[in-house]
Coordinates of C-alpha atoms and ligand atoms in Angstrom, one line a residue:
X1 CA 3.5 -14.0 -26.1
X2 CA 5.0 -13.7 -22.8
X3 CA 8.0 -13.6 -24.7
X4 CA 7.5 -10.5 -25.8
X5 CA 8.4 -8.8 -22.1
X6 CA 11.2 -10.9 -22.0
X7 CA 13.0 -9.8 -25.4
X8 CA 12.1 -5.9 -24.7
X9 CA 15.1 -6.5 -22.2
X10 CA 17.0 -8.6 -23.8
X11 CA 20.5 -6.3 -24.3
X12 CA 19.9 -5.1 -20.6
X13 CA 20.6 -1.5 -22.0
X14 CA 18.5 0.4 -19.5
X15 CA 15.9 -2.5 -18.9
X16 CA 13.5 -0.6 -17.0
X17 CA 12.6 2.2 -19.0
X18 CA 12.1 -0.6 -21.9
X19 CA 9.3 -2.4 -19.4
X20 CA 8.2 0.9 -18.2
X21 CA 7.5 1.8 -21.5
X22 CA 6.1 -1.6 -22.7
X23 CA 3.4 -1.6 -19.8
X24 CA 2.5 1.8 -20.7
X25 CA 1.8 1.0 -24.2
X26 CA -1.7 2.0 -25.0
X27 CA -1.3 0.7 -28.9
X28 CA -1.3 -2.2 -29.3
X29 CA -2.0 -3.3 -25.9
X30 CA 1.0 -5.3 -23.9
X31 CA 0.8 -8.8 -23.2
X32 CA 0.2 -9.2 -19.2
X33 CA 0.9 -12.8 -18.7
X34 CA 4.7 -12.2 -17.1
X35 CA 2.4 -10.0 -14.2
X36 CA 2.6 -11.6 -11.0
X37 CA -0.9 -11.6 -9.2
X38 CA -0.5 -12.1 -5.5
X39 CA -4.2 -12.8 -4.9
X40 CA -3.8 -15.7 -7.5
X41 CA -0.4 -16.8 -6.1
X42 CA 0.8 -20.3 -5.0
X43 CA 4.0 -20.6 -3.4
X44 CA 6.5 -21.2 -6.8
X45 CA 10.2 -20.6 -7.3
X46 CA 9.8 -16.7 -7.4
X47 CA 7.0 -16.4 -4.7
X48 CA 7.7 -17.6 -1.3
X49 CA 5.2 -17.2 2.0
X50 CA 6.9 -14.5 4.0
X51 CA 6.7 -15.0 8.0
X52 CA 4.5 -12.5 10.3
X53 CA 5.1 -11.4 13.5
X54 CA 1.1 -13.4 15.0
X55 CA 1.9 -12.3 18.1
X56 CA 3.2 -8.4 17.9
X57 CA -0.5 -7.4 17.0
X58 CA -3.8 -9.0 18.8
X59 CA -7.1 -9.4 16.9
X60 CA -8.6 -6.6 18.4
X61 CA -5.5 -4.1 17.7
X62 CA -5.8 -5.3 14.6
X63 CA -9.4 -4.9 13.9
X64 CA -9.5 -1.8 15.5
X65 CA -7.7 -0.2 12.1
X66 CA -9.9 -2.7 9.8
X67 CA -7.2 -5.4 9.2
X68 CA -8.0 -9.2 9.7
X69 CA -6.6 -11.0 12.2
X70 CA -2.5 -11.3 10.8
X71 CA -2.2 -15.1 11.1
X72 CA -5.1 -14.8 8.4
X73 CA -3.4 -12.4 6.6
X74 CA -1.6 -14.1 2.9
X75 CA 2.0 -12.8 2.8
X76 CA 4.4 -13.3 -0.2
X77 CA 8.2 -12.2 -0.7
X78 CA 9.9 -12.2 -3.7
X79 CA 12.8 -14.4 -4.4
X80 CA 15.8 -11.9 -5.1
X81 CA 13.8 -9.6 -3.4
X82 CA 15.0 -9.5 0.5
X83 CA 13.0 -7.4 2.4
X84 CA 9.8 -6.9 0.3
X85 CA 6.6 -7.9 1.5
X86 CA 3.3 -8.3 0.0
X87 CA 0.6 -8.8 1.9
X88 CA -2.7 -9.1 -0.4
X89 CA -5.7 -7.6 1.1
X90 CA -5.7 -8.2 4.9
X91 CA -8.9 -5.7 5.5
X92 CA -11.7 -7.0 7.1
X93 CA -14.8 -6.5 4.5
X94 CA -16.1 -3.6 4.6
X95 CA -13.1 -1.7 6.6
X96 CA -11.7 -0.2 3.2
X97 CA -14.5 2.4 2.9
X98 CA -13.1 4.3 5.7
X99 CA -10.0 4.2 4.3
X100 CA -11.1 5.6 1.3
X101 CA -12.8 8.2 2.3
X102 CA -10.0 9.4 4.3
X103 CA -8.3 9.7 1.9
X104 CA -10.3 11.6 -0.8
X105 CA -12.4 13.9 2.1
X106 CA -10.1 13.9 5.1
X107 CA -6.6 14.0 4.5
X108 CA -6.5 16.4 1.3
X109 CA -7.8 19.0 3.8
X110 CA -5.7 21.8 5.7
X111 CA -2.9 21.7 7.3
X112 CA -2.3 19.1 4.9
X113 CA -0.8 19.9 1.5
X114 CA -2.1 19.2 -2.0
X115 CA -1.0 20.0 -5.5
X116 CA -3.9 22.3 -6.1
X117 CA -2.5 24.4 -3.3
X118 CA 0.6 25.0 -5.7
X119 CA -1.3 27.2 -8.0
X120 CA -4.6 27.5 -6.5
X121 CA -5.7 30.5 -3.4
X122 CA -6.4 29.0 0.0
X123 CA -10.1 30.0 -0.8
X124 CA -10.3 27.9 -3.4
X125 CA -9.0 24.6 -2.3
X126 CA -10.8 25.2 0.8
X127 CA -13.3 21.9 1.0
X128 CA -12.0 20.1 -1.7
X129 CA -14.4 17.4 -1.0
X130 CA -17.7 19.8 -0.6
X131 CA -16.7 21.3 -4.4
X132 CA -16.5 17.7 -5.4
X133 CA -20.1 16.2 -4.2
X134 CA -22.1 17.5 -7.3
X135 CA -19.9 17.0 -9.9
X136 CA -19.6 13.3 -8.4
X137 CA -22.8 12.3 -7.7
X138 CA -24.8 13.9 -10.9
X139 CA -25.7 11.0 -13.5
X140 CA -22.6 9.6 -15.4
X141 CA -24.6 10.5 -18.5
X142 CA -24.6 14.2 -18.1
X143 CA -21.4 16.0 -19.9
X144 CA -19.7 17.6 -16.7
X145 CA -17.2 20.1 -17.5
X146 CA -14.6 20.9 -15.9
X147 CA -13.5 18.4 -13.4
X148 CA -14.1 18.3 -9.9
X149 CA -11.2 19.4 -7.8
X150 CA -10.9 15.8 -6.6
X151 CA -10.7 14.7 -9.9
X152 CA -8.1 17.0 -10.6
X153 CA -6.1 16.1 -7.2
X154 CA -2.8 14.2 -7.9
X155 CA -0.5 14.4 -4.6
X156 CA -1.4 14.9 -0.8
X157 CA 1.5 15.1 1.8
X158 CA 1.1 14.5 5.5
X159 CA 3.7 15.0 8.7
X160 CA 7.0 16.0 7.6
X161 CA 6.1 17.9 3.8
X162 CA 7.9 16.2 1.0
X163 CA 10.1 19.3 -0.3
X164 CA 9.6 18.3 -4.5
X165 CA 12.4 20.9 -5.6
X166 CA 15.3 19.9 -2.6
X167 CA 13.9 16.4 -2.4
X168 CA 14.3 16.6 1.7
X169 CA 11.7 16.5 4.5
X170 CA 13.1 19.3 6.9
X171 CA 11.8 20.0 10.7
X172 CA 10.6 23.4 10.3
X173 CA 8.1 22.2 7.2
X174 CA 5.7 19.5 9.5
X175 CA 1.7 19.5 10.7
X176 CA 0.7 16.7 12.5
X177 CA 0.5 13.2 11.4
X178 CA -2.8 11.1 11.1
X179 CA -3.3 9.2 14.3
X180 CA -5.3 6.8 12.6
X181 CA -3.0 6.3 9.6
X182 CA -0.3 6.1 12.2
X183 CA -1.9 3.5 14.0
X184 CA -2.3 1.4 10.8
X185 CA 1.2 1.7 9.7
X186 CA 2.1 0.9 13.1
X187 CA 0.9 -2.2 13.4
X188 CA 1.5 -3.4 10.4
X189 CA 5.2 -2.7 10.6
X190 CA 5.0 -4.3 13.8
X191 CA 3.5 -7.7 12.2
X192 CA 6.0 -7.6 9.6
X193 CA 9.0 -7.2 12.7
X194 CA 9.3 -3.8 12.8
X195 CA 8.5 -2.7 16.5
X196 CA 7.9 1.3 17.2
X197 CA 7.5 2.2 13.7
X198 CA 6.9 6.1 13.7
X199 CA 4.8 7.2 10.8
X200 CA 6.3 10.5 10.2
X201 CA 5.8 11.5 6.3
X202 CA 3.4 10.3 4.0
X203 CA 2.8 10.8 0.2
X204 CA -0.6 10.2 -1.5
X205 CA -0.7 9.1 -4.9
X206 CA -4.3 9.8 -7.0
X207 CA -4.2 7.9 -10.2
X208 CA -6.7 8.8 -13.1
X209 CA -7.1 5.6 -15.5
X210 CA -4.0 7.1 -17.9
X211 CA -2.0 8.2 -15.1
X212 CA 1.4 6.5 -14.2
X213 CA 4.4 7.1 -12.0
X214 CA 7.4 7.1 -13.4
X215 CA 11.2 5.1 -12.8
X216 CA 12.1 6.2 -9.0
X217 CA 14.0 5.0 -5.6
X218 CA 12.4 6.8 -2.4
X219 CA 15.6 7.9 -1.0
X220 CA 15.2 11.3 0.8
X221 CA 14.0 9.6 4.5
X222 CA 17.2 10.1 6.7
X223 CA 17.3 6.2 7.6
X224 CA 16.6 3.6 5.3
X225 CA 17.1 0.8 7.8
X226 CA 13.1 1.6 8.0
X227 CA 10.4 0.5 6.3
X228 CA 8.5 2.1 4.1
X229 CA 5.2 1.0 3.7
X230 CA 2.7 1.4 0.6
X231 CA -1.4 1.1 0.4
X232 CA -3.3 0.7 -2.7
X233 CA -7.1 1.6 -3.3
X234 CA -9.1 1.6 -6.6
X235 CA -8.3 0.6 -9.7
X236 CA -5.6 -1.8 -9.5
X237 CA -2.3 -0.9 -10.9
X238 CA 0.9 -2.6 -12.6
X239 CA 3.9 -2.1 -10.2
X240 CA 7.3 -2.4 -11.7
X241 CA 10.4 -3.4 -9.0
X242 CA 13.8 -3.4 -10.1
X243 CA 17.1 -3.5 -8.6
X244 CA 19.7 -0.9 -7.1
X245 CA 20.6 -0.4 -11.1
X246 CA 18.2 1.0 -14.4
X247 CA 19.8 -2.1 -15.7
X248 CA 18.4 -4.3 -13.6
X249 CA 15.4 -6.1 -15.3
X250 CA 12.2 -5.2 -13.1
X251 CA 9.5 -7.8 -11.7
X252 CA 6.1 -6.6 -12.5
X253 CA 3.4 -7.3 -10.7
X254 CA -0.4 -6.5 -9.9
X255 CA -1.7 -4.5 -6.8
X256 CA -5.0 -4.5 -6.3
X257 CA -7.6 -2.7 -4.1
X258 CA -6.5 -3.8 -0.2
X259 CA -2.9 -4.5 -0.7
X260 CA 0.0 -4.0 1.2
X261 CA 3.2 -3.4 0.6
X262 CA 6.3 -3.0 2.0
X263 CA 9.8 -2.3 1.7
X264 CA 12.4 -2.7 3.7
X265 CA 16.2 -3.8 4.4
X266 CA 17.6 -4.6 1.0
X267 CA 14.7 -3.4 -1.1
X268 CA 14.1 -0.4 0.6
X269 CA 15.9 1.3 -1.6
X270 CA 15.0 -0.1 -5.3
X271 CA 13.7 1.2 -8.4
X272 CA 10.0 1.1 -8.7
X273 CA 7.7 2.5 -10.8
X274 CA 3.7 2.4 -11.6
X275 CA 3.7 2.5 -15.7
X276 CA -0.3 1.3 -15.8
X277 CA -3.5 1.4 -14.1
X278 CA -5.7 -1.7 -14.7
X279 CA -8.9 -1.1 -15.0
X280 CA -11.3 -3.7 -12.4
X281 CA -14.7 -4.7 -12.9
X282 CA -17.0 -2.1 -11.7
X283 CA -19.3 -4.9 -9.6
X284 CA -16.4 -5.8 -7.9
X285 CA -15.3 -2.5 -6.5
X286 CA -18.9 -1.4 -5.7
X287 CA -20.4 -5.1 -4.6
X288 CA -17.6 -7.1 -3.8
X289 CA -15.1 -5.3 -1.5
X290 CA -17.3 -2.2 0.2
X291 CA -20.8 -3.0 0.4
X292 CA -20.6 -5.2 2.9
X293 CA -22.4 -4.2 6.4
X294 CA -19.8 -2.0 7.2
X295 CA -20.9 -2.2 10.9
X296 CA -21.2 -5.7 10.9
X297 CA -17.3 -7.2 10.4
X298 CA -16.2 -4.2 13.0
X299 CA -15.6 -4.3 16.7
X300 CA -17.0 -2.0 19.4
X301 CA -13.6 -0.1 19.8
X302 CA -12.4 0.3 16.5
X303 CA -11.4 3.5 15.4
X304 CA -13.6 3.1 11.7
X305 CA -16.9 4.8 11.9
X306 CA -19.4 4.4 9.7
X307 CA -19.2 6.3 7.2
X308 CA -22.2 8.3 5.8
X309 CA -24.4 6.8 2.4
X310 CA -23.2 9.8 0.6
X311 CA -19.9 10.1 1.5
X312 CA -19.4 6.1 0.3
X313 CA -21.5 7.0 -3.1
X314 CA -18.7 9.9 -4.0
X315 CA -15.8 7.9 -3.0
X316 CA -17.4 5.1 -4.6
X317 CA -17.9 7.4 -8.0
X318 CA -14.4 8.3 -7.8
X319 CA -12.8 4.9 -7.0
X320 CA -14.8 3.4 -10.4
X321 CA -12.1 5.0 -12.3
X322 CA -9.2 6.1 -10.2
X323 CA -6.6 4.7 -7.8
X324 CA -5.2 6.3 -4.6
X325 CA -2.0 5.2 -3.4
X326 CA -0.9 6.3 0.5
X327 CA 3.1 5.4 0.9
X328 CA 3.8 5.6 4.9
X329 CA 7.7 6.5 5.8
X330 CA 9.2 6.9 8.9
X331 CA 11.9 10.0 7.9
X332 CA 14.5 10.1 11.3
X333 CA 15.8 6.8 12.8
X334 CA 15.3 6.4 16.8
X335 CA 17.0 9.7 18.2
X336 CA 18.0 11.2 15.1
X337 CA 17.9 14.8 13.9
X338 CA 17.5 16.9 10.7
X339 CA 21.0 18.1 9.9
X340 CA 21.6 22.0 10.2
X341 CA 21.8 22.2 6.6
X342 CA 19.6 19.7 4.8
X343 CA 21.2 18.1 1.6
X344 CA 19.4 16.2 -1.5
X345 CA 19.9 12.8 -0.8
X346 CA 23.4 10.9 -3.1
X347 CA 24.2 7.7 -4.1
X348 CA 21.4 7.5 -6.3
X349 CA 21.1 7.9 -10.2
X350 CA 18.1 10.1 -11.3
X351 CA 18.8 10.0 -14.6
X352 CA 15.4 9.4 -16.0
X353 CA 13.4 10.0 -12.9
X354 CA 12.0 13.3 -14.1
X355 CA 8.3 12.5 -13.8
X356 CA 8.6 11.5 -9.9
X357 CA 10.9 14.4 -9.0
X358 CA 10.8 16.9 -11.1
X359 CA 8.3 19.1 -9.9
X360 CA 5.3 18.8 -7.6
X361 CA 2.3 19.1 -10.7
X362 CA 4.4 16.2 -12.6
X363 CA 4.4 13.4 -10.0
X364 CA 1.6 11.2 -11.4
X365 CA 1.9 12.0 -15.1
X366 CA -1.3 11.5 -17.3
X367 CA -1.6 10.7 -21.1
X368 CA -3.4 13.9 -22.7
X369 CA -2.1 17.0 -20.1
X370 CA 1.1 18.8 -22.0
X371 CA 3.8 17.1 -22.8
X372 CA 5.5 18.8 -19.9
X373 CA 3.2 16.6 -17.9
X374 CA 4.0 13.7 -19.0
X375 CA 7.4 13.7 -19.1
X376 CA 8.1 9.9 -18.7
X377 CA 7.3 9.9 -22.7
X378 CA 9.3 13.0 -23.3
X379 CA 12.3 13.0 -21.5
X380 CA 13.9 10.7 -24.0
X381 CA 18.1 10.1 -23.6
Ligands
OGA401 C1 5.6 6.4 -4.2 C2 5.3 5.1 -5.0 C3 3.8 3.5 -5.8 C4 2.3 3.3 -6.1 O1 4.6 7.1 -3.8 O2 6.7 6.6 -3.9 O3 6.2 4.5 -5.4 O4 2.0 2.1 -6.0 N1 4.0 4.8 -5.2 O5 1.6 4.2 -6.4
MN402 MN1 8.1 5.2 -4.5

């Protein structure tokens, strides 16, 4: 069967969209064997143990923002892949919680921008999270109609505000970054040797179990020699990497609640895509990963608190079915400035990268909205 994948691509006429779409399938559904699993992985000719950084980061920097110890952390990279890094789950149990509920209560707040605030009044997306409690927390049995606002959330932006119609960042459209999501990028691009990493932008991702992301390169920061870093909680997903060409047959591979990835140097700027959530077990994301003592595994100067039984059983509600995805960029190079008149970025063909840049409500697409939705199905060439 794991054939299959391989002859989709076989003619190497736009190989991506032809895994893209055979991920997606709902109908029969696709055969997963080719998916690489880092949390299953063993050093083999495509997976290689990637070098850390032990000492940029000390235990207690580290735990302070919930991670493990990074000489405990498991890193892969790819072969053919220079530059990526995955590093499978290096949160301390019990750490992800906070996480979480920062971003589905904190970070969608104000000055931060959502796509509700596209076509909603400030009133209304005012306490996203308060609107959401009830709907969340009332038995699963009981027909709720319509959706929660968080439910119904599909992008957050942070620092410099991802402009979805220019595709720039520009200095005039910023609110202050996240100190702790800062902190976490930051030392994380520090074990994986990037010193002084400045989280500057940041895009969150909220994934419904149909939702995907369509065929894309993240190419509007202004220096690419940067990493860009990218967290996944939830539902697990099926992430595609390809090369600098839509003819260049993509890798796919699992992430899972916890991981890490990033790119950087060569495969900073690749073609990537997320054509499938998958959905996990729900005693594992309830038991497993979060209901750990959160206390316990953290130190006396960490920046998680605690958070609240009822903030964990909404976030714990929502993560059963969704996934969030935070993606962590550091826009300007050391020094560097927006140019007096911004331009989209070049050198890259969009082609068929409708559904990430079209328009801000289209970013994650979703299987029953309008077909203008989901427009990784209907832009067809
Ligand atoms: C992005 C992105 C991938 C994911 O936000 O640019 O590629 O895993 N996200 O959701
Ligand atoms: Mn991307």
């Amino acid at each position: 069967m794991a054939k299959m994948a391989a002859s989709m691509v076989e003619n190497g006429e736009d190989a991506f969209r032809k895994l893209f779409k055979f991920y997606k399938r709902r109908n029969p559904p696709p055969d997963f064997s080719d998916v690489l699993d880092f949390s299953k992985a063993v050093p083999s000719d495509k997976v290689a143990q990637a070098k850390l950084d032990f000492a940029a980061v000390s235990d207690v920097e580290a735990a302070r923002v919930g991670l493990k110890p990074v000489r405990d952390w498991e890193v892969f990279g790819l072969q053919g892949y220079p530059g990526f890094i995955f590093i499978s789950n290096p949160f301390l149990l019990g750490s992800q919680p906070f996480w979480v509920r920062q971003c589905l209560k904190t970070y969608p707040q104000r000055p931060n921008i959502c796509n509700l605030d596209m076509h909603m009044s400030p009133s209304e997306t005012e306490d996203i999270w308060g609107k959401s409690i009830h709907g969340l927390t009332s038995s699963p049995s009981e027909k709720r109609k319509p959706l929660t606002l968080l439910e119904r959330l599909r992008w957050v932006t942070l620092g410099y505000h991802y402009n979805w119609d220019t595709k720039t960042y520009s200095a005039n459209h910023h609110t202050p970054f996240p100190a702790d999501l800062h902190l976490l990028s930051y030392q994380i691009a520090a074990a994986c040797g990037f010193p002084g990493f400045k989280a500057e932008a940041a895009i969150l991702n909220y994934y419904r179990s149909d939702s995907s992301l369509g065929i894309h390169v993240d190419n509007s920061e202004l220096d690419h020699s940067l990493p860009l870093l990218s967290f996944s909680f939830g539902q697990s997903a099926i992430f595609l990497l390809g090369g600098t060409h839509r003819q260049d047959t993509p890798t796919a591979m699992y992430m899972h609640s916890g991981d890490i990835m990033v790119m950087s140097g060569q495969s900073r700027l690749l073609y990537h895509a997320v054509p499938r959530i998958i959905p996990v077990p729900k005693e594992l994301i309830t038991l497993d990963k979060y209901s750990g003592n959160v206390a316990s595994t953290l130190q006396a100067n960490t920046l998680m608190e605690q958070i609240s039984k009822q903030d964990w059983t909404v976030c714990c509600r929502y993560i059963q079915s969704s996934r969030v995805n935070v993606t962590v960029r550091q826009v300007l190079g050391p020094g560097q400035c927006f140019p007096e008149t911004p331009t989209p970025p070049k050198g890259t063909d969009f082609g068929e990268t409708a559904s990430y840049h079209e328009g801000p409500a289209n970013r994650v697409s979703q299987k029953r909205k309008s077909p203008r939705c989901d427009s990784v199905d209907t832009v067809e060439t």
